[in-house]
PDB file of C-alpha atoms in Angstrom:
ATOM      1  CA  UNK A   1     -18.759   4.077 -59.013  1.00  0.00           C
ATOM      2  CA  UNK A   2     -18.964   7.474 -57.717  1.00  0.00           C
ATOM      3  CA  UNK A   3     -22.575   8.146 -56.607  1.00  0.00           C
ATOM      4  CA  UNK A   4     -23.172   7.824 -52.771  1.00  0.00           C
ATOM      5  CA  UNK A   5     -26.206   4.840 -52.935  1.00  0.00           C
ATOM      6  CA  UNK A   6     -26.084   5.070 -49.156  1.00  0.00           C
ATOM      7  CA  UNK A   7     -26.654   8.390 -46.363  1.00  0.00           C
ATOM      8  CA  UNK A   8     -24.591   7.550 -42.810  1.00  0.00           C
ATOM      9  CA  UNK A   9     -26.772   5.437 -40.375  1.00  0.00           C
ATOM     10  CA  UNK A  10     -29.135   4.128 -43.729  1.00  0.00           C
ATOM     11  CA  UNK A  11     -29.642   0.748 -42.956  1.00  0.00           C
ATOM     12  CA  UNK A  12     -27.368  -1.944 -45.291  1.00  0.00           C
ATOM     13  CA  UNK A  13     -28.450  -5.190 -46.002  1.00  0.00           C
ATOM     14  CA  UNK A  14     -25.959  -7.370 -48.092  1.00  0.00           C
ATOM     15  CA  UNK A  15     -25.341 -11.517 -47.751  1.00  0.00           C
ATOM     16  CA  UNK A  16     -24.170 -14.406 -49.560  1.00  0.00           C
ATOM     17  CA  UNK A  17     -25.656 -17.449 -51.698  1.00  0.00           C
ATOM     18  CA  UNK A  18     -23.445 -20.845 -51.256  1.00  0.00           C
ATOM     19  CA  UNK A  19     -23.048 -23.873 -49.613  1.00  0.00           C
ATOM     20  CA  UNK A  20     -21.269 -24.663 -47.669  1.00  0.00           C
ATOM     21  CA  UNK A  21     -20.721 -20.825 -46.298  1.00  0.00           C
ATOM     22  CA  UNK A  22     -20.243 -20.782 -42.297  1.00  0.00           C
ATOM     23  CA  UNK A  23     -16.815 -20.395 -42.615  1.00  0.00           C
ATOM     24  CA  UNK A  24     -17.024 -16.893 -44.366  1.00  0.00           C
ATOM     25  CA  UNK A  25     -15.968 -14.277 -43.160  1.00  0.00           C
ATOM     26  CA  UNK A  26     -17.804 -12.080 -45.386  1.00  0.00           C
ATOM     27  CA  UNK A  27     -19.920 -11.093 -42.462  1.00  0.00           C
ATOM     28  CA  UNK A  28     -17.804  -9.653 -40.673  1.00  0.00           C
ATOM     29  CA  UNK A  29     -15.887  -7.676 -43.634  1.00  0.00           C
ATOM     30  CA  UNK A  30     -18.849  -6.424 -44.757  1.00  0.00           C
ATOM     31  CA  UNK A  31     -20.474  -5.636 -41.517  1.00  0.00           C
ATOM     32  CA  UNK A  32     -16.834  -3.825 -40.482  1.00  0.00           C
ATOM     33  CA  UNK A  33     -16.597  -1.574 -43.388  1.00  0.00           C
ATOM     34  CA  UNK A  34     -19.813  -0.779 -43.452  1.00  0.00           C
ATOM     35  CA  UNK A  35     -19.639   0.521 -39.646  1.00  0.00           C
ATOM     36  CA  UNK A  36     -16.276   2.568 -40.563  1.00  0.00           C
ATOM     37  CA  UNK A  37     -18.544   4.145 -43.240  1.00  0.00           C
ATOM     38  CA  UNK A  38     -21.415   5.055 -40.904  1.00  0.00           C
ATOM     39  CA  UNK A  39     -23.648   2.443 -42.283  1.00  0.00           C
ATOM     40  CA  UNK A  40     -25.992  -0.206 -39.825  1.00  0.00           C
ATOM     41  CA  UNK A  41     -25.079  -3.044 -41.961  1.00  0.00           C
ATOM     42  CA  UNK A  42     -26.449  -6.426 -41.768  1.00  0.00           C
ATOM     43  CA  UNK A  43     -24.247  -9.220 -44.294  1.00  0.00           C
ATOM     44  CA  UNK A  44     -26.876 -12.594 -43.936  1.00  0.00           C
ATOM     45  CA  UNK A  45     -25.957 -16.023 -44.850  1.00  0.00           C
ATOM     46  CA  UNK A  46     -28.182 -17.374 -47.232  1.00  0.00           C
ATOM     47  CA  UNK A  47     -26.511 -21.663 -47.151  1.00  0.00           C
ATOM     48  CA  UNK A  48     -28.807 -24.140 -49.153  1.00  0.00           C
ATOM     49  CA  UNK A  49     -26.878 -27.370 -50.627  1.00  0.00           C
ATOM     50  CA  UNK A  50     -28.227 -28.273 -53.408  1.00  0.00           C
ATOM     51  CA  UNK A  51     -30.548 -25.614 -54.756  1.00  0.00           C
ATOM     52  CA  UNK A  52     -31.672 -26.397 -58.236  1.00  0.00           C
ATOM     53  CA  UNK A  53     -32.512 -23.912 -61.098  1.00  0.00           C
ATOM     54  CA  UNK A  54     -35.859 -23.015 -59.204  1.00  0.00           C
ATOM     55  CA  UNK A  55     -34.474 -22.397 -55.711  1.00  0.00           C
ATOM     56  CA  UNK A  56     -31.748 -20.453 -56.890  1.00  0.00           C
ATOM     57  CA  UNK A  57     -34.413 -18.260 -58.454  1.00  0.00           C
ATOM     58  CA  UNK A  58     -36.311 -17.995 -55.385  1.00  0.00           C
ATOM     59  CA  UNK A  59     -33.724 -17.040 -53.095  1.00  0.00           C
ATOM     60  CA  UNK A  60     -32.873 -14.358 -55.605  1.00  0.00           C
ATOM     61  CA  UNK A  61     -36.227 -13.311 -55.894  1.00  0.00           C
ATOM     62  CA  UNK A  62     -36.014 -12.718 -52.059  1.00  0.00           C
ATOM     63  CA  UNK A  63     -33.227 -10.777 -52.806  1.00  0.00           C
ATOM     64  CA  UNK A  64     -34.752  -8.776 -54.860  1.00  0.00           C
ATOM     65  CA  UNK A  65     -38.149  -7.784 -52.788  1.00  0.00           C
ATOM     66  CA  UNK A  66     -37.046  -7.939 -49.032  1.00  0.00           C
ATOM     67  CA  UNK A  67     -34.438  -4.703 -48.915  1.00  0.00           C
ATOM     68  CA  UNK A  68     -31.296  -5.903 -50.147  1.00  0.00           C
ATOM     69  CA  UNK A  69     -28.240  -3.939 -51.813  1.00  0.00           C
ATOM     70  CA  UNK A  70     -27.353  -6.995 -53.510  1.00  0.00           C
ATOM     71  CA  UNK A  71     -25.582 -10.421 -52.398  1.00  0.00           C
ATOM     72  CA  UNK A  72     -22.325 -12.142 -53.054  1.00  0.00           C
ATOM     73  CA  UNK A  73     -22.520 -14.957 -54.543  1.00  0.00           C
ATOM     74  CA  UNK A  74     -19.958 -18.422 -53.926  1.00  0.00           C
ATOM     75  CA  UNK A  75     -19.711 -22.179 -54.685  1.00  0.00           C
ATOM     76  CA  UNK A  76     -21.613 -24.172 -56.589  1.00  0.00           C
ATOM     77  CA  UNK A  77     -23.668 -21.575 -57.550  1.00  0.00           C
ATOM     78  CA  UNK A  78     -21.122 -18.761 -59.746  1.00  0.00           C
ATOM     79  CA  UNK A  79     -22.569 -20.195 -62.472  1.00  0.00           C
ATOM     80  CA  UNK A  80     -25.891 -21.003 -62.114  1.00  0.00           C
ATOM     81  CA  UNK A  81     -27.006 -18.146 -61.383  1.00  0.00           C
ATOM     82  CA  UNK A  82     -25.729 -16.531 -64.423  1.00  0.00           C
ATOM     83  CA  UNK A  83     -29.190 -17.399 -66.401  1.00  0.00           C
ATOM     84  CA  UNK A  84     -31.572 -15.951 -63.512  1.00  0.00           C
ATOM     85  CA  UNK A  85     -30.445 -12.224 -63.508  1.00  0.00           C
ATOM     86  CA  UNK A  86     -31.751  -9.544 -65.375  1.00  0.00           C
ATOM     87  CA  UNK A  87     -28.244  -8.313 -66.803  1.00  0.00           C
ATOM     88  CA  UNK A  88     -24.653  -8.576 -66.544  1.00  0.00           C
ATOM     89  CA  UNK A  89     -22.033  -6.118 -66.442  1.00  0.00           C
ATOM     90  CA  UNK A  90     -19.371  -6.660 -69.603  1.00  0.00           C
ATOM     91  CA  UNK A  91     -16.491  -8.654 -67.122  1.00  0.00           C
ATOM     92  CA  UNK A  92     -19.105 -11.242 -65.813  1.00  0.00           C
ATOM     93  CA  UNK A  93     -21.182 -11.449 -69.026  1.00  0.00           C
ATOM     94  CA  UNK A  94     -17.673 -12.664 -70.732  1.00  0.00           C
ATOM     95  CA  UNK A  95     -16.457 -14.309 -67.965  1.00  0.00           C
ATOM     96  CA  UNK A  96     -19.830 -16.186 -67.346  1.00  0.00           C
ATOM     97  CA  UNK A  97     -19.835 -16.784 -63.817  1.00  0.00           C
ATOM     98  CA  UNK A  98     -20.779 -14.253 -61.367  1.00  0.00           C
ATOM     99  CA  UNK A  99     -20.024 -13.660 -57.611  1.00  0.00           C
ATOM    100  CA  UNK A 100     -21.792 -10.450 -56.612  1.00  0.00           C
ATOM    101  CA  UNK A 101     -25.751  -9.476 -57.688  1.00  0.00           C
ATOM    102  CA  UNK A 102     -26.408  -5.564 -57.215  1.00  0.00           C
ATOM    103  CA  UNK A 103     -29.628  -4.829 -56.310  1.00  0.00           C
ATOM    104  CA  UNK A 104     -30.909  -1.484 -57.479  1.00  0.00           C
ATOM    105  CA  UNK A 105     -34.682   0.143 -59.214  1.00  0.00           C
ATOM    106  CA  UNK A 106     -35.982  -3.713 -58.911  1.00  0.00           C
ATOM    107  CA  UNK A 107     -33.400  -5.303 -61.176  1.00  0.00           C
ATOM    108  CA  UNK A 108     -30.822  -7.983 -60.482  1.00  0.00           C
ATOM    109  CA  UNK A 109     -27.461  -7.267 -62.057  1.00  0.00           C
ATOM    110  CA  UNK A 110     -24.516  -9.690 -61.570  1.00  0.00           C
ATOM    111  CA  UNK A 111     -20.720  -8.800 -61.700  1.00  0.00           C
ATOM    112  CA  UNK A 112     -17.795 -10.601 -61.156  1.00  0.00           C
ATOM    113  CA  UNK A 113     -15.050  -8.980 -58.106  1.00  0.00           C
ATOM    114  CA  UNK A 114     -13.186 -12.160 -58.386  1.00  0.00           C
ATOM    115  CA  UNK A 115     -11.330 -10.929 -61.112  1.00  0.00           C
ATOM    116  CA  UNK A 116     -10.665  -7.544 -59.763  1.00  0.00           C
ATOM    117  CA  UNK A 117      -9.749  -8.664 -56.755  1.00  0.00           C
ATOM    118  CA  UNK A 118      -7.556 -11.853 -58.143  1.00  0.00           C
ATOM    119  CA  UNK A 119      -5.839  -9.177 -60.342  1.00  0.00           C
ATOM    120  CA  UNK A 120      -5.066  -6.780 -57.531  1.00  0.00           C
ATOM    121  CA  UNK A 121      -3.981  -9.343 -55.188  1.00  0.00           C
ATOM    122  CA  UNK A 122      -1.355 -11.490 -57.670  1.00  0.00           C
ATOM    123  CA  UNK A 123      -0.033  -8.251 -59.072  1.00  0.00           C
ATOM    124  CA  UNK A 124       3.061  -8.088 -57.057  1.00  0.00           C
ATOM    125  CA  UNK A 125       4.071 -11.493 -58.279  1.00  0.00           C
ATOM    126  CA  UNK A 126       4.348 -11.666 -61.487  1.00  0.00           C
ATOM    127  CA  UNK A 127       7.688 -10.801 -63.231  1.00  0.00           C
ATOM    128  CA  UNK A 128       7.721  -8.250 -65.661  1.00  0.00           C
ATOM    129  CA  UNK A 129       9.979 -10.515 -68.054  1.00  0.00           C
ATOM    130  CA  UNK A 130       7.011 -13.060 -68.507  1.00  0.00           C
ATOM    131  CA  UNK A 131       5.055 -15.480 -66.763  1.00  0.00           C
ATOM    132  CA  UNK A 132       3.750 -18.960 -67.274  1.00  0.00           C
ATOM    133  CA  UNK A 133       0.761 -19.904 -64.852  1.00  0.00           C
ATOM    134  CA  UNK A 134      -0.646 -23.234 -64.463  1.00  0.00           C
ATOM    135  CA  UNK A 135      -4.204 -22.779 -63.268  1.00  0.00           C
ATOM    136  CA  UNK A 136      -6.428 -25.506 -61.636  1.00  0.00           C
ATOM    137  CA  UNK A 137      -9.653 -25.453 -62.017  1.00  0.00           C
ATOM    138  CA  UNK A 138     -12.214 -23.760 -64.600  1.00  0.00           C
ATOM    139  CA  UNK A 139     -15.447 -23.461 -62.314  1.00  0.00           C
ATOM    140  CA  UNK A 140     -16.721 -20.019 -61.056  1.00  0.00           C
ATOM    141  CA  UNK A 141     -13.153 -18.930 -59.263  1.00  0.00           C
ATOM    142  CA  UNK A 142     -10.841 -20.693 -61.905  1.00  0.00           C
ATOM    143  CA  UNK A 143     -12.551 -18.469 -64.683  1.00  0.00           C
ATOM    144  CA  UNK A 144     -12.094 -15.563 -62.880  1.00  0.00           C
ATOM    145  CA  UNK A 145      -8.506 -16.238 -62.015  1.00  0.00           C
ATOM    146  CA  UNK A 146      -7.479 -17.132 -65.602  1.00  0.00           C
ATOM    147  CA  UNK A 147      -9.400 -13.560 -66.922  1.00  0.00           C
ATOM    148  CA  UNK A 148      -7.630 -11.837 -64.424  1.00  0.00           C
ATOM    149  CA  UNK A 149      -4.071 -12.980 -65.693  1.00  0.00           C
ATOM    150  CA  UNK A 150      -4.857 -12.020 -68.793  1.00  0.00           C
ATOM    151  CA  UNK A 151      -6.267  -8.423 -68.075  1.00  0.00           C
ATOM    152  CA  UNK A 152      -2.528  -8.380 -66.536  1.00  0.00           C
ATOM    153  CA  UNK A 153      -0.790  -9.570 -69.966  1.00  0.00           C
ATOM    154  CA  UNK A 154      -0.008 -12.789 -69.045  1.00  0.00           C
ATOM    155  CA  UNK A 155       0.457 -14.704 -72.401  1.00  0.00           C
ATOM    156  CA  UNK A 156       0.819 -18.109 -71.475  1.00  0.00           C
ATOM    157  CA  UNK A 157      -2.115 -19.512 -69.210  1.00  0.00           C
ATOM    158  CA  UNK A 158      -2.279 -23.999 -68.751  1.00  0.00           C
ATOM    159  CA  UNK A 159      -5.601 -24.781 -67.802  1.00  0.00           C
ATOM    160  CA  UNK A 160      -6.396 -27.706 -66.090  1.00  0.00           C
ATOM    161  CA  UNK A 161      -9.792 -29.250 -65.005  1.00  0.00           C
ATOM    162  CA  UNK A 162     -10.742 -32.758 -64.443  1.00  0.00           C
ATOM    163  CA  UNK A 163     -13.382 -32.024 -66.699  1.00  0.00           C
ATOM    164  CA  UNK A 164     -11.588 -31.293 -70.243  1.00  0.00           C
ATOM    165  CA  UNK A 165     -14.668 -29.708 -71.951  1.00  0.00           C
ATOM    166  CA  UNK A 166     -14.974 -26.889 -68.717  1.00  0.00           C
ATOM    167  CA  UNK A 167     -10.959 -25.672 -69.585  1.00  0.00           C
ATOM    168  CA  UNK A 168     -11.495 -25.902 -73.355  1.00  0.00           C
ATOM    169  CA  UNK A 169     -14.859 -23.727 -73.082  1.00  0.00           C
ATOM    170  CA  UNK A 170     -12.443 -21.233 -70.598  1.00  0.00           C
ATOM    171  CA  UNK A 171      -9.521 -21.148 -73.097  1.00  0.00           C
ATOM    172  CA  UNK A 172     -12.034 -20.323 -75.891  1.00  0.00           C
ATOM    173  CA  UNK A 173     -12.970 -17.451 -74.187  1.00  0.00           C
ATOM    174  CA  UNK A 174      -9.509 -16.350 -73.215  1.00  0.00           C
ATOM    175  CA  UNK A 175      -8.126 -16.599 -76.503  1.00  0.00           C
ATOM    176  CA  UNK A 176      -9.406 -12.903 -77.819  1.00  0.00           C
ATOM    177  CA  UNK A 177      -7.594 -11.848 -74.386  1.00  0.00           C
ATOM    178  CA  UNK A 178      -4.031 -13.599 -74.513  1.00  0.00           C
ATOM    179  CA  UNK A 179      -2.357 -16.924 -75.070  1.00  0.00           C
ATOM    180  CA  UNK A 180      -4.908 -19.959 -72.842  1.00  0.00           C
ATOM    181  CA  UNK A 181      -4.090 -22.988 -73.374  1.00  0.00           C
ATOM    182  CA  UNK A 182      -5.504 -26.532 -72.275  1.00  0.00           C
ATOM    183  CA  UNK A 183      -2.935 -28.849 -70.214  1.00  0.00           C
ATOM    184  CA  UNK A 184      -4.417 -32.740 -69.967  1.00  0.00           C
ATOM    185  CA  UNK A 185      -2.499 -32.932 -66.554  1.00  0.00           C
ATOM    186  CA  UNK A 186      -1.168 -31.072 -63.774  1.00  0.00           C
ATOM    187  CA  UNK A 187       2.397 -32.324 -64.769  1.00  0.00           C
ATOM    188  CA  UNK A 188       2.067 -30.297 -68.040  1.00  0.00           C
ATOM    189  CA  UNK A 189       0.341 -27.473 -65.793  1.00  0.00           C
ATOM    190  CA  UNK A 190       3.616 -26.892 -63.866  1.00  0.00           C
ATOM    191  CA  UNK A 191       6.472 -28.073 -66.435  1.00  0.00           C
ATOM    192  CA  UNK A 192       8.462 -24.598 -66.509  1.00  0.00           C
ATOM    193  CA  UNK A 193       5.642 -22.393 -64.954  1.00  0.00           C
ATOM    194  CA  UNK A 194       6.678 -19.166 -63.101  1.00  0.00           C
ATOM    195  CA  UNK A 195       3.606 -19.662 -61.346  1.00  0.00           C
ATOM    196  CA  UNK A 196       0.486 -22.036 -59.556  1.00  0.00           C
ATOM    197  CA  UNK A 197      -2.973 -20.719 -58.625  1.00  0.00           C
ATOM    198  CA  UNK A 198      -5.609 -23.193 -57.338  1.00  0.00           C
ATOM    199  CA  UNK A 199      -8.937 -22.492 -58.702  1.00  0.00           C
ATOM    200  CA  UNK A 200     -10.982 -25.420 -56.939  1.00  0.00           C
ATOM    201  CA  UNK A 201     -12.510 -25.850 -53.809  1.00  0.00           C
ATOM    202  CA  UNK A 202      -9.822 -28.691 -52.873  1.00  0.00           C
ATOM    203  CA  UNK A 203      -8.231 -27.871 -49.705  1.00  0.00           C
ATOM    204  CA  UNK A 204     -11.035 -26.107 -48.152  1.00  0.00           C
ATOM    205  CA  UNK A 205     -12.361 -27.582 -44.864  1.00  0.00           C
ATOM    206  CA  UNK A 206     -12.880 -30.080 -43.979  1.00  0.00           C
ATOM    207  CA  UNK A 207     -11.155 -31.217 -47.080  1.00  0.00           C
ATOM    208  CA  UNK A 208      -7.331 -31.736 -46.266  1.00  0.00           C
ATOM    209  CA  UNK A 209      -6.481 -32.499 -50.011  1.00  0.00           C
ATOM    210  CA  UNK A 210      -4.379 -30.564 -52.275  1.00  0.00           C
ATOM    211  CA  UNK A 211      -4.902 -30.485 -56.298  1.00  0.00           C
ATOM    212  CA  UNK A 212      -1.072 -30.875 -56.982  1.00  0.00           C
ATOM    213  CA  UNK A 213       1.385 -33.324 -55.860  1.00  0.00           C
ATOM    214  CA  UNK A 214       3.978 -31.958 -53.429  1.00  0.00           C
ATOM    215  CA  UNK A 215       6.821 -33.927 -55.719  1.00  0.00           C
ATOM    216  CA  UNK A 216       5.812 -31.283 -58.407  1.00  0.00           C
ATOM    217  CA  UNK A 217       6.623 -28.074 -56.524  1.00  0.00           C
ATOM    218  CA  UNK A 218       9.399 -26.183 -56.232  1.00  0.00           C
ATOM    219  CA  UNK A 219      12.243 -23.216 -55.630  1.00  0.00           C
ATOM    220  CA  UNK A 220      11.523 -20.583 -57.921  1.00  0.00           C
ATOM    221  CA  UNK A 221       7.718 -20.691 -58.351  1.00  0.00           C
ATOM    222  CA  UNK A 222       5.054 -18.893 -57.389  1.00  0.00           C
ATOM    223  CA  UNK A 223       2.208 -20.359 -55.419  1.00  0.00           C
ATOM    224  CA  UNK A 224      -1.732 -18.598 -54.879  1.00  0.00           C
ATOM    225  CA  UNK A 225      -4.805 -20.630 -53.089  1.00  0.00           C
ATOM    226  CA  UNK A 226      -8.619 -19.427 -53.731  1.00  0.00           C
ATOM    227  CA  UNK A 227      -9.232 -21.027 -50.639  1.00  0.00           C
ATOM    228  CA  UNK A 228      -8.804 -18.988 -47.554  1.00  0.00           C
ATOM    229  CA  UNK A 229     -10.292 -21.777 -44.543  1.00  0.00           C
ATOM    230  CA  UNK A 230      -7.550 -23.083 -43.812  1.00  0.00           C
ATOM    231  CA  UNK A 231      -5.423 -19.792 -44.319  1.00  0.00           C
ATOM    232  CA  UNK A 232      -2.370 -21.823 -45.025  1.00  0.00           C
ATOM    233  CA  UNK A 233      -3.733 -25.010 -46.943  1.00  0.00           C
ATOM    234  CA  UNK A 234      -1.869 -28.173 -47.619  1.00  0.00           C
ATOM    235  CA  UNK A 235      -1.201 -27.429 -50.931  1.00  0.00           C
ATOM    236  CA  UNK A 236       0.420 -23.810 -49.658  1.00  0.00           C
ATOM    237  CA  UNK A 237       1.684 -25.765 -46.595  1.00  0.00           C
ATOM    238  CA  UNK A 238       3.650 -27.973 -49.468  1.00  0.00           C
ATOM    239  CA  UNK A 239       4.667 -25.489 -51.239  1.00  0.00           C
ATOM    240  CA  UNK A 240       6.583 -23.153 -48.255  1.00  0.00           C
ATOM    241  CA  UNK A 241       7.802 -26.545 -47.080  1.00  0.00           C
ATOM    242  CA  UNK A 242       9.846 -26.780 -51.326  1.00  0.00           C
ATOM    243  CA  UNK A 243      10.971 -23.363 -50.698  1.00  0.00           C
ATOM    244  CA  UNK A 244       8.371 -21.697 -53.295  1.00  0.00           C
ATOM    245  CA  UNK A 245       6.446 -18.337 -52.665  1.00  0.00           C
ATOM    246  CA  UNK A 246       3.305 -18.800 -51.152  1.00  0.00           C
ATOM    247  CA  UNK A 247       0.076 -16.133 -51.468  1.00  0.00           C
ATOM    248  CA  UNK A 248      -2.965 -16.888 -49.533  1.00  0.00           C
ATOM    249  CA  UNK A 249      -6.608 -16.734 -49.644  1.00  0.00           C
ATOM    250  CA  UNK A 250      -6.490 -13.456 -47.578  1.00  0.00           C
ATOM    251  CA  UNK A 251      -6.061 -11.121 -50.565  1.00  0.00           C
ATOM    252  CA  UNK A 252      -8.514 -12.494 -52.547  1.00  0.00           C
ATOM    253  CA  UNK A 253     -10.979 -12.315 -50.005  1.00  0.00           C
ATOM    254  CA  UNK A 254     -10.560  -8.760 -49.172  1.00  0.00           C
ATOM    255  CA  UNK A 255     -10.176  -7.243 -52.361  1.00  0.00           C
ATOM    256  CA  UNK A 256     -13.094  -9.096 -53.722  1.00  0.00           C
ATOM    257  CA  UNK A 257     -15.259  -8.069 -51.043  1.00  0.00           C
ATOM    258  CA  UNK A 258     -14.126  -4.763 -50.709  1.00  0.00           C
ATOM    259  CA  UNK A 259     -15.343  -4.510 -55.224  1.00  0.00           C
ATOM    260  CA  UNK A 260     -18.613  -5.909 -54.179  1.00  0.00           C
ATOM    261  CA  UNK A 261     -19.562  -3.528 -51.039  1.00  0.00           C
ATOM    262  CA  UNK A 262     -18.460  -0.527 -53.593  1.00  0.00           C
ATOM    263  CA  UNK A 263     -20.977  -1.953 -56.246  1.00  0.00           C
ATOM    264  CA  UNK A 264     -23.945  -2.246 -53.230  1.00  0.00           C
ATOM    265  CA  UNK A 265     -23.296   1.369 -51.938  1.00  0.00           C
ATOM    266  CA  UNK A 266     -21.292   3.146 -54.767  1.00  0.00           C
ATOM    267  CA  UNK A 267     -19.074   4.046 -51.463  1.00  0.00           C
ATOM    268  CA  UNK A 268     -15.595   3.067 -50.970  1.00  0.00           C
ATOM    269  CA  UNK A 269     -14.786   0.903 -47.774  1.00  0.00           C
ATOM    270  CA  UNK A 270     -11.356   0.409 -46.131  1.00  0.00           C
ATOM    271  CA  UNK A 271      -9.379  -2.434 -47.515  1.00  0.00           C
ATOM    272  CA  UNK A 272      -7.511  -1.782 -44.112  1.00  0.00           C
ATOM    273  CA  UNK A 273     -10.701  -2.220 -42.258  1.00  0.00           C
ATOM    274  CA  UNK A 274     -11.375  -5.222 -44.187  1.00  0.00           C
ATOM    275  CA  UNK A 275      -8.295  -6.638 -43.356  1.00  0.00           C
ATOM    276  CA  UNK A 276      -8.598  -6.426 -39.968  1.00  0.00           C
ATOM    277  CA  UNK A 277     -11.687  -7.979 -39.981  1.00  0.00           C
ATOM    278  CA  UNK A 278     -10.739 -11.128 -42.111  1.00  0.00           C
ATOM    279  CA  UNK A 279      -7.900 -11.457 -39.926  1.00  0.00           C
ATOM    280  CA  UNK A 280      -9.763 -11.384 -36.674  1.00  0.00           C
ATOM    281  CA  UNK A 281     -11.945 -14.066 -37.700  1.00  0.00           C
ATOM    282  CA  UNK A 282      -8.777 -16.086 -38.783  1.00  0.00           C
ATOM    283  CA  UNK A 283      -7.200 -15.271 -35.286  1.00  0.00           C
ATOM    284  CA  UNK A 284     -10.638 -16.805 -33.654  1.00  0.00           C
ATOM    285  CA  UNK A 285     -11.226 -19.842 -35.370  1.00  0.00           C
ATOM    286  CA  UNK A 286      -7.495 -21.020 -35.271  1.00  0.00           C
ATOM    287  CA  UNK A 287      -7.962 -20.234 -31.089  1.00  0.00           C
ATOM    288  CA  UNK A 288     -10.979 -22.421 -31.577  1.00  0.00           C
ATOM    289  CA  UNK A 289      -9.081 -25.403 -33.596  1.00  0.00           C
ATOM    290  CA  UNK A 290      -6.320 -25.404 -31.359  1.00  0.00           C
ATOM    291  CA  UNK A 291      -8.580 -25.941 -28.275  1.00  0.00           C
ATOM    292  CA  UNK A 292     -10.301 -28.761 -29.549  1.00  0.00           C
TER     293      UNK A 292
END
């Protein structure tokens, strides 16, 4: 997007839909970048558990009358909220799950910056001979994970949910894209994958699961985590510990949010800036864990 939505010192009001959401650090990304840019940016946290079809609509019709740019949107709610909007853009429309609503001439339009962001931040890892990824998960964040291989030519994609119907639905709408495929376990997942991506919320505090056994990691492969709180999560944890590569929920989480604030203001913002921000409230809360 090239048009400037946004004069310096215009007010910017942004947030996020989810539950539970006090770990973000949305906030202060958004907040960050948007004071680099010359922006007064407010990024609110919008947390109800629960919300049915109704609430969600309410919240968004909030959104749309009370000043907003647009909000992010995160778990359990990627989905739901896909029927409520006014339009999609052609990634989330296909995808069907949608993390980030712009706000602009009265009408809600929903995108999806996971897969941007996933595709941007796995890049570096994947071989240029080939790749096999096992991916956990086909909610909201495992959609957009598996789309974004593809977009990168990945031809082999195992999906794996606990609910068989939710990775049969996401292969189907791979398939036009590249090679998905549905896994009934985890062990089929990993046998001679290149590479791992988690695509649930297990891991994420105060959850201190992990979605694949530690026995089944190993040299050679290639691990990612969706989850960013903790940074390093016991399923990463597990997987530095077998001598396997290990990417974080930091990348993810900036270049995600960094796609959304350019859809609210049509500006660019400092992935840099970003960073430092993400990292900062990273540094704080591990100070805080460590002195309790």
């Amino acid at each position: 997007m090239s048009k400037r939505r946004y004069a310096a010192s215009k007010k910017l009001l942004t947030g996020l839909i989810g539950a539970p959401i006090a770990h973000s650090a949305s906030p202060a990304m958004h907040e960050r970048a948007a004071e680099a840019l010359g922006l007064r940016g407010h990024y609110q946290l919008i947390e109800v558990a629960g919300a049915d079809a109704a609430e969600l609509r309410m919240m968004l019709e909030g959104v749309r009358r009370l000043g907003f740019a647009g909000v992010n949107v995160t778990y359990p709610y990627k989905e739901a909220v896909v029927p409520l909007l006014d339009a999609l853009a052609p990634g989330a429309a296909s995808i069907g799950a949608v993390n980030t609503v712009v706000v602009r001439d009265g009408r809600l339009t929903g995108h999806n910056t996971d897969t941007t962001g996933f595709a941007r931040a796995v890049a570096p890892l994947l071989a240029p001979s080939g790749n096999a990824v096992a991916v956990i998960g086909a909610g909201g964040v495992g959609k957009a994970i598996a789309f974004a291989l593809a977009s990168l030519q990945v031809i082999d994609i195992r999906i794996f949910d606990s609910e068989p119907a939710r990775a049969e639905t996401l292969a189907a709408l791979i398939a036009p894209r590249g090679g998905a495929r549905v896994v009934a376990s985890v062990e089929d997942a990993l046998d001679g994958a290149t590479g791992l991506v988690n695509g649930t919320p297990v891991g994420m505090l105060p959850s201190r699961d992990t979605p694949v056994p530690a026995a089944l990691l190993r040299p050679g492969l290639w691990v990612a985590d969706a989850v960013y709180s903790p940074l390093i999560t016991p399923l990463l944890a597990a997987a530095r510990e077998k001598g396997a590569r290990i990417m974080t929920g930091r990348e993810l989480a900036i270049y995600q949010a960094a796609d959304a604030f350019e859809l609210f203001t049509g500006l660019a913002p400092s992935t840099d800036v970003m960073g430092e921000a993400f990292d900062a409230v990273m540094a704080a809360r591990s100070g805080a864990y460590q002195a309790a």
